[in-house]
Amino acid sequence: MKIAFDVMGSDNGSKNPILAALQMIKEFKDLEIILVGDEKEITEHLKQIFKDEKTPDAISIHGAKDVVPMTAGPFEAVRMPNSSMSQAVKLVKEEKADGVLSSGSTAAYLGVCHLILGEISGIKRPAFMPIMPTLKGGKVLLLDVGANIENSVDELISFALMAHIYSQTILNIARPSIALLNIGTEENKGPAVTKETYAKLKQLTQSNASLSFLNFHGNIEPRDVLSGDVDIIVCDGYSGNVVLKSLEGMATLIFSLIKKGYTKNLWTKFLALLSKPVFKGIKNTFDYKNTGGAQLIGINGICFKAHGSSDSRSYYSTLKLLRQAIDQDVTNKIKTQVAELL
Amino acid sequence: MKIAFDVMGSDNGSKNPILAALQMIKEFKDLEIILVGDEKEITEHLKQIFKDEKTPDAISIHGAKDVVPMTAGPFEAVRMPNSSMSQAVKLVKEEKADGVLSSGSTAAYLGVCHLILGEISGIKRPAFMPIMPTLKGGKVLLLDVGANIENSVDELISFALMAHIYSQTILNIARPSIALLNIGTEENKGPAVTKETYAKLKQLTQSNASLSFLNFHGNIEPRDVLSGDVDIIVCDGYSGNVVLKSLEGMATLIFSLIKKGYTKNLWTKFLALLSKPVFKGIKNTFDYKNTGGAQLIGINGICFKAHGSSDSRSYYSTLKLLRQAIDQDVTNKIKTQVAELL
């Protein structure tokens, strides 16, 4: 199993991605990782880490001269065929890798994956789908969070279907419950496209209808996104991005205020030390800078995106998700099921 | 100065609203409050509080037989002329009160205020506008958060104008900065209506243009809503509601996890006690169940809405905002300025 890893999109240089890759190959003996990026820089990091030892065989380097700027849009990115991002995605196209991870510009990555790999036949729009922690200790899939702005009824239904297959395959949930994001739980609430999607999903998921295997739960409000009440939340890319960034903003704000409170004086600093076990887990779980791994679902290949500010632990957990997606052949499962339904 | 206070919309009975009203008239000697609702219930509460003493002269009761259910929409509510909500709003229409507060159903309140008081001439759509705390210790106005679903370019610009006048009048900010909510800060990002509003606001706020007195800052991302970087954030009612409920959801989630962590055993409970001063302020500031007072701006009258789950402290702070809005004659100031511009 081979992963192509664009190590140049990190805000803090390529060291964190490389450390995560090394941890992965240590843990999974069936895995090879191709580090894609500036050959000199990568070699330098590996030399520093391994000193006189030999770099493990499961690690290889694919040199790429250019780096897609973090501000780049899709058009700028697809015009850079020698970028680490394009080269990493191309390795999947050429079947030299089974999946790809990048933490570069979201819009750029979307453009490059789209151009090089194309979409799954029958899926009109891909979606970014993060896997988020819930209050109940489980996971919830939210899609789309920014591959699109607006989405049609049929696109939203295709998101539900893809997430259903992902949830079954990767998260082992037998019959994942699916909700639509809305500003009220009532059927007649919200924007026209949400009301229409509600009606169509309700109809298509009735017994004997074509999507009767989907478990449609109805609407969910943004305040309950992380409640764990449902397994999948479907929305247009604009709303999803607003939810994700609002959650992220509030978490950052509260933790920074708590930190400020605990660093006021020596006594509060001492209290902070004692309270550490209380906060352990909470902060890490909901600090979106440290998680935020998302699959670009609907693309004809297994493409994951990590946050640009990820640390090595966060790259590691995204690589693990990517490995699972490859192992479970998730994209082919989506392809097959979509083809059967069309 | 007289406030009409619908005390029947509270999730926890009419006692909290009554306690808040009593605190207000104790503090502000120029203020009278008319408690609108079930006469027997209100009298009972007052009797319990004052025992053999006389109820203060600044408190009066306006009996209303019906209560608008929390699930009521606008049409159901306007068909209940004898509800405490309708009666309270009607006191403003008849100039027996200078402003009104209710914590009943949002959709119902919007409908009732709309029907009885109408809009300010020149304003097509009213907006719910909460005043939210920021990281820098100031306030930010966010509108609309749910009086509308979609909004046109001109409606969004009228929101900016009304909030500008409110911010100057009530919050004493000389030249409040105004941002549009968007999923990126770049001018060409986001939904079509946001891009058009950006272009039009940019043009209208240039020197010598008609709205050159407005301080247009550009786009702001949802994660920065509470940063304090801007004073006013304008968006359609759907997006604003999604932001508000996402922020609320995340705050509730984090505080419930922290509470869980601190109540694990005797030792953590002891730590929680010691840590109380650290958390003091943080939780109260960002617990939206305890704040959430919002003006229904654009209506031809001064109408405030409190959260149904408010405690007496939260009703008190919303009543204070309402008193200030009456004192500063905010609605007439908006009226005059809008009339001048048309």
XYZ file of C-alpha atoms in Angstrom:
684
model
C 0.000 0.000 0.000
C 1.447 3.338 -1.078
C 0.593 6.887 -0.023
C 1.737 10.002 -1.900
C 2.301 12.746 0.653
C 2.715 16.376 -0.442
C 4.890 17.599 2.437
C 5.240 21.191 1.186
C 1.790 22.582 2.108
C 2.451 22.878 5.837
C 2.528 26.301 7.485
C 5.506 25.217 9.562
C 7.772 23.581 6.988
C 8.063 19.953 5.975
C 9.370 18.539 9.275
C 5.967 17.764 10.871
C 4.685 15.883 7.800
C 7.915 13.861 7.639
C 7.754 12.930 11.338
C 4.153 11.770 10.895
C 5.114 9.672 7.863
C 7.909 7.990 9.819
C 5.554 7.166 12.664
C 3.097 5.616 10.197
C 5.604 3.297 8.476
C 6.900 2.215 11.871
C 3.384 1.211 12.892
C 2.084 -0.236 9.602
C 4.522 -2.637 8.024
C 2.454 -2.966 4.824
C 2.723 0.751 4.104
C 5.067 2.777 1.898
C 5.043 6.567 1.837
C 6.334 8.709 -1.010
C 7.339 12.146 0.298
C 6.650 14.636 -2.492
C 8.388 18.022 -2.440
C 11.734 19.772 -2.405
C 14.249 16.916 -2.564
C 17.044 18.836 -0.838
C 14.866 19.950 2.043
C 13.381 16.487 2.598
C 16.803 14.797 2.424
C 18.137 17.317 4.929
C 15.334 16.525 7.410
C 15.800 12.774 7.003
C 19.570 13.134 7.520
C 18.965 15.099 10.722
C 16.605 12.448 12.015
C 18.528 9.295 11.021
C 22.088 10.653 11.363
C 24.339 7.797 10.133
C 21.523 5.226 9.940
C 19.886 4.333 6.666
C 16.491 5.885 5.874
C 13.826 3.100 6.054
C 12.993 1.423 2.753
C 9.317 2.233 3.166
C 10.123 5.950 2.713
C 10.973 7.341 -0.703
C 11.262 10.837 -2.119
C 9.598 12.166 -5.257
C 11.227 15.511 -6.068
C 8.987 18.436 -7.076
C 10.426 21.880 -7.728
C 7.429 24.147 -7.143
C 5.175 24.832 -4.183
C 1.557 25.969 -4.653
C 1.151 29.185 -2.592
C -1.409 28.996 0.250
C -3.329 31.864 -1.418
C -3.579 30.039 -4.770
C -6.938 29.354 -6.360
C -7.701 26.363 -8.600
C -6.629 28.039 -11.845
C -3.241 29.096 -10.543
C -2.674 25.617 -9.088
C -3.513 23.617 -12.222
C -1.040 25.774 -14.130
C 1.775 24.428 -11.894
C 2.304 20.825 -13.107
C 5.651 20.607 -11.313
C 4.263 21.567 -7.914
C 4.480 19.049 -5.084
C 0.650 19.061 -4.999
C 0.184 18.252 -8.707
C 2.994 15.684 -8.631
C 1.531 13.921 -5.583
C -1.940 13.704 -7.135
C -0.409 12.542 -10.421
C 1.170 9.575 -8.618
C -2.365 8.381 -7.852
C -3.468 8.904 -11.450
C -0.472 6.855 -12.654
C -1.296 4.159 -10.073
C 2.072 4.636 -8.405
C 0.212 5.523 -5.196
C -3.140 4.365 -3.762
C -4.036 7.658 -2.100
C -2.798 11.192 -1.567
C -2.566 13.684 1.298
C -1.865 17.405 1.044
C -2.268 20.315 3.454
C -1.975 23.033 0.813
C -4.619 25.578 -0.261
C -8.092 24.001 -0.215
C -9.261 25.636 -3.440
C -6.008 24.699 -5.184
C -6.191 21.067 -4.054
C -9.809 20.809 -5.182
C -8.817 22.141 -8.623
C -5.806 19.851 -8.988
C -7.650 16.662 -7.856
C -10.530 17.537 -10.131
C -8.364 18.129 -13.172
C -6.028 15.161 -12.743
C -8.357 12.490 -11.312
C -11.854 13.625 -12.355
C -15.083 12.741 -10.550
C -16.727 9.423 -9.850
C -19.131 8.733 -12.688
C -22.622 9.831 -11.605
C -21.385 12.286 -8.985
C -21.651 15.883 -10.177
C -19.804 17.603 -7.372
C -17.143 16.437 -4.945
C -17.333 17.537 -1.295
C -14.907 18.110 1.551
C -15.977 15.860 4.393
C -14.282 16.198 7.794
C -14.764 13.507 10.422
C -15.577 15.328 13.634
C -15.656 14.198 17.263
C -18.986 14.250 19.101
C -20.103 14.755 22.683
C -21.040 11.067 22.862
C -17.505 10.022 21.978
C -18.323 8.969 18.421
C -17.800 10.617 15.070
C -19.963 12.716 12.784
C -19.427 13.360 9.075
C -20.254 16.863 7.838
C -20.386 17.576 4.113
C -19.810 19.708 2.144
C -17.641 22.183 4.078
C -16.294 24.212 1.197
C -15.690 22.398 -2.091
C -18.873 24.159 -3.298
C -20.850 27.299 -2.477
C -24.400 26.369 -3.437
C -25.634 22.848 -4.082
C -28.656 21.455 -5.854
C -31.115 18.958 -4.347
C -29.545 16.084 -6.287
C -26.032 17.065 -5.254
C -27.079 17.104 -1.592
C -28.631 13.660 -1.974
C -25.426 12.360 -3.595
C -23.510 13.724 -0.570
C -25.802 11.728 1.718
C -25.218 8.589 -0.306
C -21.410 8.932 -0.375
C -21.235 9.657 3.349
C -23.492 6.658 4.041
C -21.058 4.344 2.242
C -18.066 5.966 3.966
C -19.689 5.678 7.384
C -20.501 1.992 6.846
C -17.108 1.148 5.362
C -14.721 3.165 7.523
C -16.619 3.852 10.734
C -18.423 0.476 10.810
C -21.841 1.975 11.479
C -24.431 -0.465 10.186
C -27.167 2.055 9.346
C -25.811 5.588 9.850
C -28.459 8.244 10.484
C -28.443 11.167 8.057
C -29.663 14.686 8.815
C -29.946 17.906 6.825
C -28.469 21.028 8.380
C -31.216 23.592 8.907
C -32.178 26.476 11.190
C -35.124 24.536 12.583
C -36.053 20.891 12.927
C -39.484 21.268 11.303
C -39.919 19.989 7.746
C -41.185 23.350 6.416
C -38.294 25.436 7.796
C -35.355 27.052 6.056
C -34.137 27.757 2.513
C -36.073 26.435 -0.484
C -33.353 23.964 -1.530
C -33.279 22.417 1.960
C -37.069 22.042 2.029
C -36.995 20.384 -1.399
C -34.148 18.072 -0.382
C -36.077 17.118 2.759
C -39.164 16.218 0.709
C -37.195 14.273 -1.893
C -35.089 12.379 0.675
C -38.217 11.536 2.657
C -39.826 10.116 -0.464
C -36.741 8.258 -1.754
C -36.013 6.646 1.614
C -39.504 5.183 2.092
C -39.678 1.406 2.051
C -39.399 0.034 -1.495
C -38.122 3.380 -2.824
C -34.674 3.471 -4.477
C -32.791 4.843 -1.442
C -34.769 2.961 1.232
C -31.455 1.686 2.687
C -30.615 5.253 3.795
C -31.614 6.165 7.344
C -33.035 9.695 6.996
C -33.433 11.457 10.324
C -34.761 14.901 9.242
C -33.284 18.317 10.022
C -30.640 19.121 12.605
C -29.799 22.573 13.981
C -26.230 23.918 13.947
C -26.105 23.863 17.758
C -26.508 20.062 17.672
C -23.900 19.291 15.008
C -21.487 17.799 17.578
C -24.176 16.269 19.806
C -23.696 12.792 18.385
C -27.449 12.497 17.721
C -26.780 11.681 14.049
C -23.890 10.154 12.109
C -23.991 12.274 8.948
C -24.935 15.914 8.358
C -25.515 17.112 4.810
C -25.439 20.763 3.724
C -24.248 23.047 0.927
C -20.576 24.025 0.981
C -21.225 27.573 2.127
C -23.321 26.593 5.176
C -20.927 23.781 6.063
C -17.971 26.107 5.934
C -19.823 28.638 8.114
C -20.606 25.931 10.687
C -17.060 24.544 10.703
C -15.421 27.958 11.062
C -17.910 29.094 13.716
C -17.277 25.972 15.800
C -13.548 26.418 15.337
C -13.748 30.119 16.271
C -15.694 29.486 19.459
C -13.409 26.666 20.572
C -10.309 28.784 19.965
C -11.874 31.719 21.787
C -12.902 29.778 24.891
C -9.581 27.953 25.205
C -7.636 31.184 24.798
C -9.753 32.828 27.525
C -9.269 29.857 29.854
C -5.528 29.939 29.196
C -5.503 33.663 29.949
C -7.375 33.016 33.197
C -4.959 30.285 34.241
C -1.787 32.266 33.492
C -2.735 35.331 35.531
C -0.402 34.629 38.440
C 1.644 31.936 40.132
C -1.349 30.546 42.014
C -3.496 30.170 38.887
C -0.522 28.647 37.055
C -0.252 26.097 39.853
C -3.992 25.398 39.564
C -3.556 24.943 35.814
C -0.934 22.298 36.450
C -3.237 20.447 38.841
C -6.177 20.778 36.437
C -4.272 19.369 33.480
C -5.871 15.895 33.688
C -9.329 17.533 33.611
C -8.601 19.285 30.322
C -6.676 16.438 28.784
C -8.572 15.266 25.786
C -11.076 18.124 25.736
C -8.745 20.650 24.192
C -7.134 18.210 21.789
C -10.487 16.865 20.679
C -11.975 20.230 19.846
C -8.949 22.163 18.720
C -9.595 22.147 14.989
C -6.063 23.254 14.236
C -4.996 19.865 15.513
C -7.529 17.718 13.686
C -9.423 18.822 10.598
C -8.481 15.964 8.326
C -11.080 15.717 5.559
C -11.609 13.447 2.573
C -12.336 15.056 -0.773
C -15.166 12.672 -1.487
C -16.643 12.206 -4.980
C -13.229 12.417 -6.670
C -12.063 9.367 -8.631
C -9.277 8.558 -6.183
C -8.616 8.675 -2.460
C -7.647 12.255 -1.638
C -7.322 13.630 1.888
C -6.663 17.153 3.045
C -5.061 18.159 6.342
C -5.060 21.610 7.925
C -2.020 23.734 6.983
C -1.269 24.338 10.651
C -1.329 20.633 11.571
C 1.278 19.276 13.949
C 2.866 15.847 13.453
C 0.185 14.157 15.593
C -2.539 15.637 13.429
C -0.829 14.628 10.160
C -0.454 11.164 11.654
C -4.179 10.844 12.410
C -5.110 12.051 8.908
C -2.632 9.562 7.394
C -4.300 6.839 9.451
C -7.728 7.771 8.066
C -6.268 7.787 4.561
C -4.711 4.365 5.117
C -8.080 3.026 6.303
C -9.842 4.487 3.262
C -7.326 2.740 0.990
C -7.532 -0.498 2.953
C -11.339 -0.511 2.791
C -11.320 0.518 -0.875
C -13.865 3.215 -0.079
C -13.800 5.060 -3.405
C -14.431 1.895 -5.411
C -17.289 0.998 -3.072
C -18.858 4.402 -3.696
C -18.295 3.988 -7.438
C -19.980 0.574 -7.516
C -22.969 1.614 -5.452
C -23.499 4.846 -7.412
C -23.268 2.911 -10.691
C -25.869 0.379 -9.442
C -28.297 3.150 -8.536
C -28.016 4.978 -11.860
C -40.317 56.055 30.523
C -42.494 52.963 30.219
C -41.634 49.402 29.181
C -44.259 46.787 28.263
C -42.941 43.396 29.384
C -44.549 40.166 28.172
C -43.716 37.942 31.152
C -45.411 34.807 29.801
C -42.839 33.703 27.170
C -40.316 32.334 29.647
C -39.505 28.606 29.693
C -39.432 28.695 33.498
C -42.584 30.639 34.356
C -43.061 34.335 34.997
C -41.000 34.647 38.169
C -37.616 35.402 36.532
C -39.059 38.174 34.332
C -40.796 39.727 37.368
C -37.607 39.652 39.473
C -35.695 41.351 36.663
C -38.388 44.040 36.337
C -38.233 44.760 40.084
C -34.449 45.115 39.935
C -34.792 47.570 37.048
C -37.287 49.906 38.722
C -35.169 49.858 41.870
C -32.167 51.026 39.872
C -33.830 53.434 37.438
C -36.186 55.851 39.169
C -37.486 57.288 35.860
C -38.737 53.875 34.740
C -42.159 52.218 34.869
C -42.716 48.629 33.829
C -46.045 47.151 32.762
C -46.086 43.397 33.383
C -48.254 41.851 30.673
C -49.696 38.400 31.207
C -51.866 36.235 33.445
C -53.066 38.679 36.113
C -53.600 36.039 38.780
C -50.185 34.478 38.300
C -48.378 37.837 38.315
C -50.284 39.042 41.418
C -49.395 35.798 43.171
C -45.692 36.249 42.474
C -45.758 39.879 43.614
C -47.612 38.909 46.803
C -44.975 36.260 47.549
C -42.171 38.761 47.049
C -43.659 41.762 48.873
C -45.661 39.910 51.550
C -47.563 42.664 53.428
C -45.712 45.540 51.775
C -47.244 47.482 48.918
C -46.086 46.663 45.356
C -44.002 49.611 44.047
C -45.933 52.235 42.054
C -43.562 51.826 39.110
C -44.914 48.296 38.547
C -48.323 47.761 36.995
C -50.121 44.769 35.549
C -51.839 44.538 32.181
C -53.904 41.378 32.168
C -53.820 39.138 29.081
C -55.672 35.833 28.973
C -53.759 33.918 26.302
C -50.174 32.760 25.906
C -48.614 32.277 22.473
C -47.157 28.727 22.411
C -43.367 28.473 21.945
C -43.969 26.470 18.778
C -46.255 29.121 17.234
C -45.451 30.640 13.862
C -46.375 34.188 12.812
C -49.846 33.309 11.501
C -50.935 31.509 14.638
C -49.622 34.371 16.774
C -51.345 37.216 14.926
C -54.623 35.347 15.329
C -54.280 35.661 19.126
C -55.060 39.349 19.853
C -55.546 38.625 23.557
C -52.167 37.000 24.024
C -49.665 38.625 26.376
C -47.379 39.087 23.362
C -49.951 40.908 21.211
C -51.160 42.975 24.168
C -47.626 44.048 25.097
C -46.811 45.120 21.529
C -50.153 46.897 21.282
C -49.235 49.049 24.315
C -46.375 50.439 22.201
C -48.681 51.042 19.238
C -51.102 52.939 21.507
C -48.178 54.929 22.961
C -48.905 53.572 26.426
C -45.365 52.129 26.437
C -42.108 53.284 24.828
C -40.709 49.846 24.168
C -41.500 46.153 24.517
C -39.702 42.987 25.590
C -40.835 39.399 25.041
C -39.095 36.048 25.241
C -41.754 34.125 23.350
C -41.415 32.311 19.993
C -39.135 34.260 17.647
C -41.249 33.713 14.536
C -44.414 34.646 16.444
C -42.891 37.830 17.864
C -41.637 38.872 14.424
C -45.146 38.396 13.018
C -46.877 40.264 15.828
C -44.477 43.249 15.812
C -44.697 43.396 12.039
C -48.492 43.360 11.980
C -49.085 45.775 14.856
C -46.208 48.241 14.456
C -45.140 47.906 10.811
C -41.699 48.706 9.435
C -39.718 51.906 9.376
C -40.465 53.628 6.094
C -37.717 52.780 3.597
C -36.706 49.555 5.344
C -37.997 46.487 3.535
C -37.069 43.845 6.091
C -36.530 43.972 9.842
C -33.667 41.985 11.376
C -32.892 40.336 14.694
C -29.684 41.875 15.970
C -28.010 40.411 19.073
C -25.263 42.350 20.813
C -22.469 39.876 21.433
C -19.371 39.999 23.634
C -15.954 39.921 21.942
C -12.509 38.630 22.859
C -11.294 42.224 23.183
C -13.954 42.966 25.794
C -16.152 45.041 23.489
C -19.382 44.286 21.654
C -20.222 43.185 18.154
C -23.589 43.492 16.403
C -24.568 40.575 14.165
C -27.573 40.901 11.851
C -29.774 39.307 10.669
C -29.837 36.148 12.793
C -33.212 34.793 11.774
C -35.946 37.308 10.955
C -35.290 36.376 7.306
C -33.908 33.425 5.343
C -32.456 35.069 2.235
C -31.774 38.773 1.855
C -31.215 40.989 -1.179
C -28.221 43.294 -1.670
C -30.290 46.351 -0.705
C -31.660 44.646 2.412
C -28.131 43.778 3.533
C -27.055 47.388 2.990
C -30.040 48.624 5.028
C -28.942 46.244 7.836
C -25.490 47.859 7.755
C -27.015 51.321 7.960
C -29.348 50.497 10.885
C -26.580 48.783 12.847
C -24.276 51.757 12.194
C -26.819 54.119 13.771
C -27.423 51.718 16.675
C -23.693 51.306 17.299
C -23.146 55.078 17.332
C -26.205 55.812 19.459
C -26.159 52.998 22.004
C -22.580 51.746 22.042
C -20.990 55.194 21.520
C -18.663 54.036 18.770
C -17.833 57.059 16.621
C -17.261 55.245 13.347
C -18.152 51.569 13.762
C -16.457 49.227 11.298
C -18.810 47.072 9.227
C -17.979 43.682 7.732
C -19.849 41.172 5.588
C -19.900 37.585 6.785
C -18.225 35.381 4.198
C -16.238 32.137 3.890
C -13.130 34.043 2.813
C -11.803 37.553 3.220
C -11.149 38.085 -0.485
C -13.566 40.316 -2.448
C -14.336 37.638 -5.050
C -15.222 34.873 -2.550
C -18.560 33.421 -1.538
C -22.188 33.496 -2.697
C -23.278 35.839 -5.517
C -25.359 38.086 -3.247
C -22.386 38.616 -0.900
C -20.080 39.475 -3.793
C -22.620 41.960 -5.156
C -23.154 43.507 -1.715
C -19.405 43.840 -1.316
C -19.089 45.660 -4.650
C -22.062 47.950 -3.969
C -20.981 48.782 -0.396
C -17.448 49.486 -1.597
C -18.810 51.883 -4.211
C -21.377 53.587 -1.945
C -18.883 54.129 0.886
C -16.245 55.863 -1.267
C -15.658 59.524 -0.431
C -18.475 61.723 -1.789
C -20.747 58.714 -2.338
C -24.095 58.603 -0.498
C -22.974 56.224 2.286
C -19.412 57.579 2.638
C -20.015 57.948 6.393
C -20.108 54.155 6.744
C -16.819 52.468 7.621
C -16.751 49.391 5.372
C -14.116 46.881 6.376
C -14.676 44.069 3.826
C -15.397 40.399 4.545
C -14.987 38.586 7.833
C -14.861 34.804 8.328
C -17.159 33.025 10.824
C -14.185 32.059 12.986
C -13.489 35.763 13.618
C -17.051 36.849 14.479
C -16.197 37.269 18.182
C -12.626 38.503 17.643
C -13.570 42.133 18.177
C -11.864 43.095 14.894
C -15.056 44.748 13.646
C -18.103 46.344 15.310
C -20.858 45.167 12.972
C -21.287 41.981 10.937
C -23.947 41.858 8.242
C -25.374 38.664 6.753
C -28.608 37.051 5.599
C -30.860 35.613 8.304
C -30.052 32.001 7.469
C -26.254 32.417 7.691
C -26.555 34.543 10.831
C -28.705 31.941 12.508
C -26.241 29.198 11.539
C -23.350 31.220 13.006
C -25.219 32.042 16.212
C -26.358 28.474 16.824
C -22.940 27.016 15.963
C -21.214 29.364 18.416
C -23.833 28.536 21.027
C -23.482 24.801 20.399
C -19.718 24.804 20.716
C -19.778 26.903 23.903
C -22.370 24.611 25.496
C -20.412 21.527 24.466
C -17.061 22.702 25.822
C -18.509 23.896 29.128
C -20.422 20.651 29.599
C -17.234 18.633 28.960
C -15.257 20.788 31.389
C -17.995 20.369 33.982
C -17.910 16.614 33.428
C -14.134 16.628 33.865
C -14.362 18.610 37.091
C -17.094 16.491 38.669
C -15.307 13.172 38.185
C -14.295 12.709 41.824
C -13.775 14.554 45.098
C -10.322 15.798 44.114
C -11.504 17.287 40.790
C -14.494 18.803 42.593
C -12.084 20.460 44.995
C -10.018 21.732 42.040
C -13.185 23.092 40.461
C -13.874 25.087 43.606
C -10.364 26.547 43.571
C -10.589 27.272 39.841
C -13.878 29.127 40.131
C -12.302 32.603 39.886
C -10.550 31.571 36.664
C -13.816 30.656 34.997
C -15.813 33.494 36.461
C -16.919 35.708 33.645
C -15.869 33.353 30.833
C -18.833 31.034 31.169
C -21.358 33.766 31.807
C -20.069 35.807 28.892
C -20.319 33.030 26.353
C -23.278 31.078 27.620
C -25.855 32.176 25.078
C -28.696 30.832 27.136
C -27.869 33.548 29.623
C -27.493 36.455 27.223
C -28.972 36.504 23.757
C -30.956 39.741 24.062
C -31.605 41.037 20.551
C -33.363 44.083 19.116
C -35.828 43.528 16.302
C -34.415 46.381 14.262
C -36.277 47.964 11.338
C -39.653 47.745 13.089
C -41.460 51.017 13.755
C -41.039 50.768 17.513
C -38.467 49.573 20.027
C -38.878 45.811 20.309
C -36.438 43.510 22.106
C -36.387 39.755 22.351
C -34.848 37.704 25.146
C -34.064 33.986 25.094
C -36.882 31.819 26.473
C -34.467 30.156 28.890
C -33.202 33.462 30.318
C -32.622 33.781 34.046
C -33.461 36.968 35.932
C -29.960 38.391 35.379
C -30.294 37.892 31.654
C -33.771 39.493 31.525
C -32.306 42.341 33.538
C -29.490 42.951 31.043
C -31.895 42.858 28.103
C -34.214 45.306 29.914
C -31.198 47.580 30.388
C -30.442 47.504 26.664
C -34.098 48.239 25.935
C -34.092 51.160 28.379
C -30.994 52.566 26.676
C -32.579 52.212 23.228
C -35.634 54.154 24.477
C -33.478 56.734 26.232
C -31.397 57.329 23.096
C -34.465 57.304 20.859
C -32.720 54.858 18.550
C -35.672 53.979 16.304
C -36.462 57.625 15.553
C -32.804 58.249 14.772
C -32.846 55.363 12.283
C -36.118 56.684 10.838
C -34.719 60.198 10.327
C -31.466 59.034 8.788
C -33.160 56.544 6.474
C -35.656 59.243 5.376
C -32.797 61.651 4.617
C -31.027 59.097 2.465
C -34.081 58.195 0.415
